[in-house]
mmCIF file of C-alpha atoms and ligand atoms in Angstrom:
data_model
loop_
_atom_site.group_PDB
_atom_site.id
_atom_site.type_symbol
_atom_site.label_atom_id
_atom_site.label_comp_id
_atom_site.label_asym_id
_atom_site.label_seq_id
_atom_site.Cartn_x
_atom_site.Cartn_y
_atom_site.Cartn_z
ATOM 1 C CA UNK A 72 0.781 -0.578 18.241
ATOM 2 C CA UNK A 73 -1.944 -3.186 16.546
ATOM 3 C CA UNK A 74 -0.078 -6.301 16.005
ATOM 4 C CA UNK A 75 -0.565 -10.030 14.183
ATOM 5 C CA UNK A 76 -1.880 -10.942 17.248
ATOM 6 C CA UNK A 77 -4.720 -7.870 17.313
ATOM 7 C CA UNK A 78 -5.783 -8.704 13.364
ATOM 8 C CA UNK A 79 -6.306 -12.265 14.358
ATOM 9 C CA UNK A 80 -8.753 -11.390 17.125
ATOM 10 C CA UNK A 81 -10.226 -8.338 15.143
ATOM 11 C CA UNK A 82 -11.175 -10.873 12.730
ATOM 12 C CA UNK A 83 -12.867 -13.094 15.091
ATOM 13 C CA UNK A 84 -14.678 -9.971 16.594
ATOM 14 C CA UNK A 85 -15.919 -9.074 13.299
ATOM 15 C CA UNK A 86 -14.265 -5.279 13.540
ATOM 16 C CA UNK A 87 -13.359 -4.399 10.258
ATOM 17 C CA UNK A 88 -9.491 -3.883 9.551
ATOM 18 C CA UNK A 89 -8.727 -0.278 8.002
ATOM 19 C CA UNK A 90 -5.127 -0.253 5.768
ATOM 20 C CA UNK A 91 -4.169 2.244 3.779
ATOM 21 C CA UNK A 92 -0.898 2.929 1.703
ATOM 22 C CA UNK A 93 1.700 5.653 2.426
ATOM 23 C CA UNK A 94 4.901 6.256 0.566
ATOM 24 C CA UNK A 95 6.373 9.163 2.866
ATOM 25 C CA UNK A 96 7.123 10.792 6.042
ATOM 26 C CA UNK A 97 3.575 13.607 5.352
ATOM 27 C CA UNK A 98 1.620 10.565 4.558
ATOM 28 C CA UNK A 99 2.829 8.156 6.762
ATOM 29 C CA UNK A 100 1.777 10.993 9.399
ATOM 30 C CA UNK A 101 -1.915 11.841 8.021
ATOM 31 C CA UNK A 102 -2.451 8.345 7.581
ATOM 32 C CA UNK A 103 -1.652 7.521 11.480
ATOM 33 C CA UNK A 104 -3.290 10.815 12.511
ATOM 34 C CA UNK A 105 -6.391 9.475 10.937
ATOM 35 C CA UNK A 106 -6.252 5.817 12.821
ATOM 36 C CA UNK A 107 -5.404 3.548 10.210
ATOM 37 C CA UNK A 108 -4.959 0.226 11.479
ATOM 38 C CA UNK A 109 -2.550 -0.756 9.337
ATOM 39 C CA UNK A 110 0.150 0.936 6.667
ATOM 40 C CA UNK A 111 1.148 -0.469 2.960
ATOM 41 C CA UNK A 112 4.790 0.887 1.480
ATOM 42 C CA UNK A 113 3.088 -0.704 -1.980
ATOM 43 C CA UNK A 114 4.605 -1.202 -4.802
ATOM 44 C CA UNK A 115 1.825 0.741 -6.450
ATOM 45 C CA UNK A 116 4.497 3.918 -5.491
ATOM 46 C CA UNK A 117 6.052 2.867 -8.793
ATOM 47 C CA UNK A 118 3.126 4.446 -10.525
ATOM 48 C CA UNK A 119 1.293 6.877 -7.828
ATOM 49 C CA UNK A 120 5.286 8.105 -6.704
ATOM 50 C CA UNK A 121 7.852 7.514 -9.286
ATOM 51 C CA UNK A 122 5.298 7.725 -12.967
ATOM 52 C CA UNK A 123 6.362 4.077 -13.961
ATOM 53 C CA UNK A 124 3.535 2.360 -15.869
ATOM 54 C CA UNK A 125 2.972 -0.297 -13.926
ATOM 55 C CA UNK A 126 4.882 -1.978 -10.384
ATOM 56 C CA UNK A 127 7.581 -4.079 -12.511
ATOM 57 C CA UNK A 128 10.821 -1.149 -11.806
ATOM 58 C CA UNK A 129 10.082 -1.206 -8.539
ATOM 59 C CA UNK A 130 13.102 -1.981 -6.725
ATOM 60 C CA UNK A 131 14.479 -3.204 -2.978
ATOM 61 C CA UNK A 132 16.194 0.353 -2.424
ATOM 62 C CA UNK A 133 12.724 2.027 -3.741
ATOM 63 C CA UNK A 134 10.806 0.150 -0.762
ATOM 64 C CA UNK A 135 13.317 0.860 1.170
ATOM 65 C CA UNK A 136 13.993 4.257 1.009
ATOM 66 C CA UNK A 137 10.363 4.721 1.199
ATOM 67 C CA UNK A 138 9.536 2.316 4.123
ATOM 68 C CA UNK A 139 12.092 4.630 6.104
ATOM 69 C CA UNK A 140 10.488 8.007 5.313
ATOM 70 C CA UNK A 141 7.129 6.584 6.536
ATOM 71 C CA UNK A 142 8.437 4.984 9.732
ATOM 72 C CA UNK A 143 9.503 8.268 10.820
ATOM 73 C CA UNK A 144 6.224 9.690 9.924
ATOM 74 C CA UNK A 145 4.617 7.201 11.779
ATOM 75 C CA UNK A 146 5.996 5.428 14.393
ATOM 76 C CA UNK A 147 2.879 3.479 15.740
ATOM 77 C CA UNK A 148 1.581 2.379 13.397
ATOM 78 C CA UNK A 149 1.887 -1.746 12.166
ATOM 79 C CA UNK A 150 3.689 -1.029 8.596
ATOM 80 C CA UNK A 151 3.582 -3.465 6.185
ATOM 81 C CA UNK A 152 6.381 -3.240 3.171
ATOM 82 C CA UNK A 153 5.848 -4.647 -0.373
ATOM 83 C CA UNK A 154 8.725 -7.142 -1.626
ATOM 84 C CA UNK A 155 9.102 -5.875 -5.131
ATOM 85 C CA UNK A 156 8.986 -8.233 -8.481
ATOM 86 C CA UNK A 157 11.878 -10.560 -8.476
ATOM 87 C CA UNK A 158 12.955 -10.017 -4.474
ATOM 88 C CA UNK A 159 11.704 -13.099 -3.826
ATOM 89 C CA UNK A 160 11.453 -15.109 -6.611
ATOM 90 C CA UNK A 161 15.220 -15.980 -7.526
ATOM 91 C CA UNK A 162 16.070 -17.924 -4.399
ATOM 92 C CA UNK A 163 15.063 -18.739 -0.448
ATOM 93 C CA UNK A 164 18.172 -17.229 0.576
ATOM 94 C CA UNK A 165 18.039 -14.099 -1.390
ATOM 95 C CA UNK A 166 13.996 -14.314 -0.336
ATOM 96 C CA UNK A 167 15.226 -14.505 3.172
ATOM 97 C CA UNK A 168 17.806 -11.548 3.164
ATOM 98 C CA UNK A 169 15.451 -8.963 1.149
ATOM 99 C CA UNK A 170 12.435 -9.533 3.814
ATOM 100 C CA UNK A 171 15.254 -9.132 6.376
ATOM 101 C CA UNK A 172 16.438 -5.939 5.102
ATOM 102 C CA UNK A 173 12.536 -4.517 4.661
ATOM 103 C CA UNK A 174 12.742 -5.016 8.999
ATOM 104 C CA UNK A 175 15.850 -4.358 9.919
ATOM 105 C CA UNK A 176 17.304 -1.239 7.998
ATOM 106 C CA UNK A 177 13.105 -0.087 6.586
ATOM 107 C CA UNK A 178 11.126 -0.283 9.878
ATOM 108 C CA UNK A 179 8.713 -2.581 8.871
ATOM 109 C CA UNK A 180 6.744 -4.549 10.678
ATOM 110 C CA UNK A 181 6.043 -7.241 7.981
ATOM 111 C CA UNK A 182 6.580 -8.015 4.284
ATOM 112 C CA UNK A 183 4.041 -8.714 1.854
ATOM 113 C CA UNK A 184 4.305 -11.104 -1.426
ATOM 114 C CA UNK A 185 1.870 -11.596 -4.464
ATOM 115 C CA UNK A 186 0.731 -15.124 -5.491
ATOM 116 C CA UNK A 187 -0.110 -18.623 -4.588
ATOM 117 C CA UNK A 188 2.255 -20.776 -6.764
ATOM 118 C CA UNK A 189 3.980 -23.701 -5.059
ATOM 119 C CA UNK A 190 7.536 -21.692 -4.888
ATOM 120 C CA UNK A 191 5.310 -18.607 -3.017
ATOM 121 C CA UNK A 192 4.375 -21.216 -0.379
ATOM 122 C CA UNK A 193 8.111 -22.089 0.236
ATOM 123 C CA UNK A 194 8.993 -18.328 -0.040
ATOM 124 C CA UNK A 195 5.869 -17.730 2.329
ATOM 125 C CA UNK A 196 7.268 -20.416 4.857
ATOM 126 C CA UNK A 197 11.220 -19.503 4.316
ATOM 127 C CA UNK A 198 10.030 -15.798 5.387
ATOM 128 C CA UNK A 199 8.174 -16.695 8.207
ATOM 129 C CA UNK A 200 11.122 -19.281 9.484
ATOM 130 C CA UNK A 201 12.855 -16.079 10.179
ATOM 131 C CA UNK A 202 10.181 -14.698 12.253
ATOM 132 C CA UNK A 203 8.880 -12.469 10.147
ATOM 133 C CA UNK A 204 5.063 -12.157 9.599
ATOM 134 C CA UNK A 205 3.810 -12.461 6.046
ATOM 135 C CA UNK A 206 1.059 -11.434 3.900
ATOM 136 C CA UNK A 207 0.022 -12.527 0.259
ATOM 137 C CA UNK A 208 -1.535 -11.237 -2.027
ATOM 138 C CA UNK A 209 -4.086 -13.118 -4.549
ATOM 139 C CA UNK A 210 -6.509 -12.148 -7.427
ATOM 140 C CA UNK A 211 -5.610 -9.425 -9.647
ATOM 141 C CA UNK A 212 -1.393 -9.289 -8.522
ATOM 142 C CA UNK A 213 -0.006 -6.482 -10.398
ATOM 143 C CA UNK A 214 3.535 -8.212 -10.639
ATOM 144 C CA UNK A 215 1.864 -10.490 -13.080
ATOM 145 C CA UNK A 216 0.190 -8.360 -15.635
ATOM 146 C CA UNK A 217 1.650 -9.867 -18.298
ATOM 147 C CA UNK A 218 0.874 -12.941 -17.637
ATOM 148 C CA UNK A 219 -2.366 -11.754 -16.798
ATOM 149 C CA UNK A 220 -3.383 -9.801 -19.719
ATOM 150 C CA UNK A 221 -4.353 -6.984 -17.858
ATOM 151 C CA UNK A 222 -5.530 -5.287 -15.169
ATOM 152 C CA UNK A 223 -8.772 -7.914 -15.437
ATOM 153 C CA UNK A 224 -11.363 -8.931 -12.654
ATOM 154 C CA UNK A 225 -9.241 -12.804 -11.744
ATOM 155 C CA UNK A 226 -12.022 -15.432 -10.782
ATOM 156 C CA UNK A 227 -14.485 -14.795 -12.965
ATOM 157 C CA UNK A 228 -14.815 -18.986 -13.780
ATOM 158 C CA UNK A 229 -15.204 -21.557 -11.463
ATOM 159 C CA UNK A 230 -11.703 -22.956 -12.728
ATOM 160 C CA UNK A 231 -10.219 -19.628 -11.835
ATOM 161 C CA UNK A 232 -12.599 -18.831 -8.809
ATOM 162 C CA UNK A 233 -11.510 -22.622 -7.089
ATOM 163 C CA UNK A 234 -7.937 -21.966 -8.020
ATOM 164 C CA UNK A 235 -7.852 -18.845 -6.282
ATOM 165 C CA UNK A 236 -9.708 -20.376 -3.095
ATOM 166 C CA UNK A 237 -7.298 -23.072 -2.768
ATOM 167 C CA UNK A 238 -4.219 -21.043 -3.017
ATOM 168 C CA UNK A 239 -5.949 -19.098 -0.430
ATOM 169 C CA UNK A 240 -6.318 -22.467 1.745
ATOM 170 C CA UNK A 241 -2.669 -23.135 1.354
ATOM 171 C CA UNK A 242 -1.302 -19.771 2.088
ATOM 172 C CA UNK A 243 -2.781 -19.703 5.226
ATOM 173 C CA UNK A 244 -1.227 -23.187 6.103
ATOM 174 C CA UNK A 245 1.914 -21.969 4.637
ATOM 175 C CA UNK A 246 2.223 -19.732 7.677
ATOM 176 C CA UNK A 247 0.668 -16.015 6.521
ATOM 177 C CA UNK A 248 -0.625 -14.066 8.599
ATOM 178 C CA UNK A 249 -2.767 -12.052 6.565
ATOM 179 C CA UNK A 250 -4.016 -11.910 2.767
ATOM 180 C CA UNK A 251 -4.915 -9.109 0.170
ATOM 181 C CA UNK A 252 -7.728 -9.965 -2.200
ATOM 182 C CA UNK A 253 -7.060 -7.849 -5.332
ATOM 183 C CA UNK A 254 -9.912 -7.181 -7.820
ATOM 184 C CA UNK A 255 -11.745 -10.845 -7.685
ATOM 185 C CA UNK A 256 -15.789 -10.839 -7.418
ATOM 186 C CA UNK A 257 -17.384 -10.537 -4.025
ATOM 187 C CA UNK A 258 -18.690 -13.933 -3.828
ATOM 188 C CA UNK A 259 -14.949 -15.075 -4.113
ATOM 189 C CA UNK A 260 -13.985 -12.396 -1.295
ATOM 190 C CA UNK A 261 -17.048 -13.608 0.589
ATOM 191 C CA UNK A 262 -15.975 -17.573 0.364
ATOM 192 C CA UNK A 263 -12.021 -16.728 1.103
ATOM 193 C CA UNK A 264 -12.890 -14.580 4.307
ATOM 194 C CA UNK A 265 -15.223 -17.447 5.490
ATOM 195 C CA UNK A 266 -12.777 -20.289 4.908
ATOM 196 C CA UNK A 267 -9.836 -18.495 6.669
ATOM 197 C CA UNK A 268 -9.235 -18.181 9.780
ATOM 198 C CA UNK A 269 -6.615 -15.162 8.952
ATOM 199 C CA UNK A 270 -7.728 -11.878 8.068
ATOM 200 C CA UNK A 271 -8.567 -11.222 4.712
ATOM 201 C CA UNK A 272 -7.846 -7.230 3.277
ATOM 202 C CA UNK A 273 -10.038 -6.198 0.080
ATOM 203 C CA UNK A 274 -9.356 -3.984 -2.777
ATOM 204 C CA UNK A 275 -11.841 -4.579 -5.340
ATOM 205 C CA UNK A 276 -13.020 -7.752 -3.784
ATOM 206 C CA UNK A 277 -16.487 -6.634 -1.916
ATOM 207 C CA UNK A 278 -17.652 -6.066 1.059
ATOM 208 C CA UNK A 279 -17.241 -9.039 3.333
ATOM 209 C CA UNK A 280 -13.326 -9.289 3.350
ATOM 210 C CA UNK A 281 -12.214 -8.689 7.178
ATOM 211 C CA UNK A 282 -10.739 -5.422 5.896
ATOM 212 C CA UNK A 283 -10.712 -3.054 3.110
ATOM 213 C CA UNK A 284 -7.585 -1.251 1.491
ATOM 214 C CA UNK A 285 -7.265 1.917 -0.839
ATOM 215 C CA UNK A 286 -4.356 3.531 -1.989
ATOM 216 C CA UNK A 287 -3.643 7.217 -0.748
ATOM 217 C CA UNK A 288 -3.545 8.900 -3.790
ATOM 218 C CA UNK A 289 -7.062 6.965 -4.888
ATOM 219 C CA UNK A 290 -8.374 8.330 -1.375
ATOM 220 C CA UNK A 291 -7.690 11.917 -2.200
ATOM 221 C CA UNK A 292 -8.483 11.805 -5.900
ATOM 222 C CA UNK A 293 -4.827 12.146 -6.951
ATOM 223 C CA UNK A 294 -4.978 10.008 -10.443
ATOM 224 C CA UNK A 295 -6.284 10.517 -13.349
ATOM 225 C CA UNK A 296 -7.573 7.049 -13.796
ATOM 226 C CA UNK A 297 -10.633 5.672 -11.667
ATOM 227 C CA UNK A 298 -11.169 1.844 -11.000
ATOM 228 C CA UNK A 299 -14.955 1.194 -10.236
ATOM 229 C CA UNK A 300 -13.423 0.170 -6.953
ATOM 230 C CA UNK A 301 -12.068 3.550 -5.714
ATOM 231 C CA UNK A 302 -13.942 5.682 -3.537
ATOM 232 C CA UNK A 303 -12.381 9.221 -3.555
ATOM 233 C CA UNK A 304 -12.767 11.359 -0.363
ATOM 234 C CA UNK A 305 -11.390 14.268 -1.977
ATOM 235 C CA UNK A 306 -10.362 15.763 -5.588
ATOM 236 C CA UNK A 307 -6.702 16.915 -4.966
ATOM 237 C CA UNK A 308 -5.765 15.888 -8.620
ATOM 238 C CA UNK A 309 -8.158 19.481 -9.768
ATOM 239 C CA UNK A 310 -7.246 21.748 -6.235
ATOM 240 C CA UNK A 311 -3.546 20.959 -5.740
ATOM 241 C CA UNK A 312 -3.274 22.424 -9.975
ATOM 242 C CA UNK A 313 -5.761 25.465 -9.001
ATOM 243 C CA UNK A 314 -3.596 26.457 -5.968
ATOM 244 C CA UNK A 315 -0.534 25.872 -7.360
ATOM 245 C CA UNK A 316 -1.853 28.333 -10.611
ATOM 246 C CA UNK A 317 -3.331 30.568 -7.692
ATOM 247 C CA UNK A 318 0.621 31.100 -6.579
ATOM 248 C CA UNK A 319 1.797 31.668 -10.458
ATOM 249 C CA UNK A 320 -1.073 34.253 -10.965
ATOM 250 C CA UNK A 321 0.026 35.991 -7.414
ATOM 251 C CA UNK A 322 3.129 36.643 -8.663
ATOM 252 C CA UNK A 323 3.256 37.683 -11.742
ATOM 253 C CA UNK A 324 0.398 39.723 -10.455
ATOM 254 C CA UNK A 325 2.771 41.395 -8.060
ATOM 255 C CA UNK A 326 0.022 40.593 -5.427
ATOM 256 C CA UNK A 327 2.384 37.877 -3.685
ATOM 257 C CA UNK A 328 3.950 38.768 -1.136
ATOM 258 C CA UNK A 329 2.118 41.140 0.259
ATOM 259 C CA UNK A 330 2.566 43.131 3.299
ATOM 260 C CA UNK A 331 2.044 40.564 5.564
ATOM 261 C CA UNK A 332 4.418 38.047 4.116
ATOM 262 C CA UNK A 333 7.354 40.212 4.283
ATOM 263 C CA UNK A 334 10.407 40.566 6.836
ATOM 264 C CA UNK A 335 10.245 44.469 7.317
ATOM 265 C CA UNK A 336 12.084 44.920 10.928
ATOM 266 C CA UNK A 337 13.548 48.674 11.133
ATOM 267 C CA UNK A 338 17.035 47.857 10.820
ATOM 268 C CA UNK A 339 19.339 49.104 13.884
ATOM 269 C CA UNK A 340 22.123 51.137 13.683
ATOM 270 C CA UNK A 341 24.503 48.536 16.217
ATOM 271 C CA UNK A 342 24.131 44.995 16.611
HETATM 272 O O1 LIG B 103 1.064 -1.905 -3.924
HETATM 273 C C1 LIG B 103 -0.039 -1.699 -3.389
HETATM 274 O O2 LIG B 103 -0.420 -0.557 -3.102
HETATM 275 C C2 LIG B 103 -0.883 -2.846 -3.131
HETATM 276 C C3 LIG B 103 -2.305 -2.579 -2.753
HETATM 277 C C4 LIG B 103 -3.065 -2.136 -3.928
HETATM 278 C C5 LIG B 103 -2.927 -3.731 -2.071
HETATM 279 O O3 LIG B 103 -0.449 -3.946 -3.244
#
């Protein structure tokens, strides 16, 4: 299995890290099948898995739960499990025992937190005290929409852009291992992946971030919605309806199950 350790020194190769989200034992599995450097439990399962709005009801048990199924659908892959809103903002200890619980009892291999903030860094350092590798998560952070405003492009002045860049600086001193650049302009990406020496992971954020991620059901064209940042690889949001109408249609058709569906031994007299 890749490891902090092997992200580190793919960065320094220059061979691009590959993560992609999974929320389930059948994903979990495609997604290692497919060589996947890295897997995201994301909090984006509150909308892609559970039909919340946005990531804000996502809770501990959710991750959880979820982190469990995709261990067991993958079991070497390096999985990295979202702390949901408000697991680690109320206090270091609380911080502490939710990251715990995301290794222990989910399977993880390391927890990831959104933001820069001055009480991020101590949860950043508190987390990684306990030996457990952290990433962060800057830009667009979808725990903060409304503060935000929005799901807006963050950086877009130099305020913003140099605000972003030095929370960047300071999370890597704070001890992470790895950072997510969410929906920020490429020259940010560009400037953040130069001036770290940890590996930087884009959504939205170019192409020169040390790795790119997507969410699974953006991959296979499961939503509706389309970001200008999602590249889909396949349109399962029009074939899994059309198969699914295929089955209705069969039956009521009578033409399902035919012959060679059916259990038709001749049935013996004695057992
Ligand atoms: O929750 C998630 O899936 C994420 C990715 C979009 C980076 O945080």
């Amino acid at each position: 299995m890749k490891n902090v350790k092997t992200f580190k020194k793919m960065k320094k190769d220059g061979s691009k890290i590959v993560m992609v989200t999974a929320y389930d034992y059948p994903s979990g599995k495609f997604v290692q099948e497919a060589g996947v450097d890295i897997i995201l439990v994301g909090d984006s399962l509150g909308m892609v898995i559970l039909g919340y709005e946005d990531t804000l009801k996502v809770t501990l048990e959710n991750i959880l739960h979820h982190t469990k199924a995709v261990r067991r659908g993958a079991n070497s892959t390096f999985i990295i499990a979202d702390m949901p809103f408000m697991t680690y903002n109320l206090s270091i200890e609380q911080t502490k025992i939710n990251a715990a619980l995301l290794i222990t009892e989910g399977g993880a291999n390391a927890v990831k937190l959104e933001g820069g903030k001055p009480s991020r860094l101590d949860a950043i350092r508190a987390i990684v005290d306990c030996e457990i590798p952290v990433v962060a998560h800057l830009g667009l952070t979808p725990q903060s929409i409304n503060v935000l405003g929005g799901y807006r492009v963050q950086g877009k002045n130099k305020v913003e852009f140099n605000e972003i860049l030095d929370q960047a600086k300071k999370i890597e001193k704070a001890g992470a291992f790895m950072l997510v650049l969410e929906g920020i302009p490429e020259e940010l990406g560009k400037k953040i992946s130069e001036s770290l020496s940890i590996p930087t992971i884009g959504i939205g954020a170019g192409k020169f971030t040390d790795g790119q991620v997507l969410v699974y059901h953006d991959i296979l064209g499961m939503t509706d919605f389309k970001p200008k940042f999602v590249k889909r690889y396949a349109v399962l949001n029009k074939d899994i309806p059309i198969s699914i109408k295929h089955f209705v249609a069969e039956v009521k058709d009578r033409n399902f199950p035919s012959e060679e569906y059916i259990y038709n031994p001749i049935i013996k007299e004695e057992k």
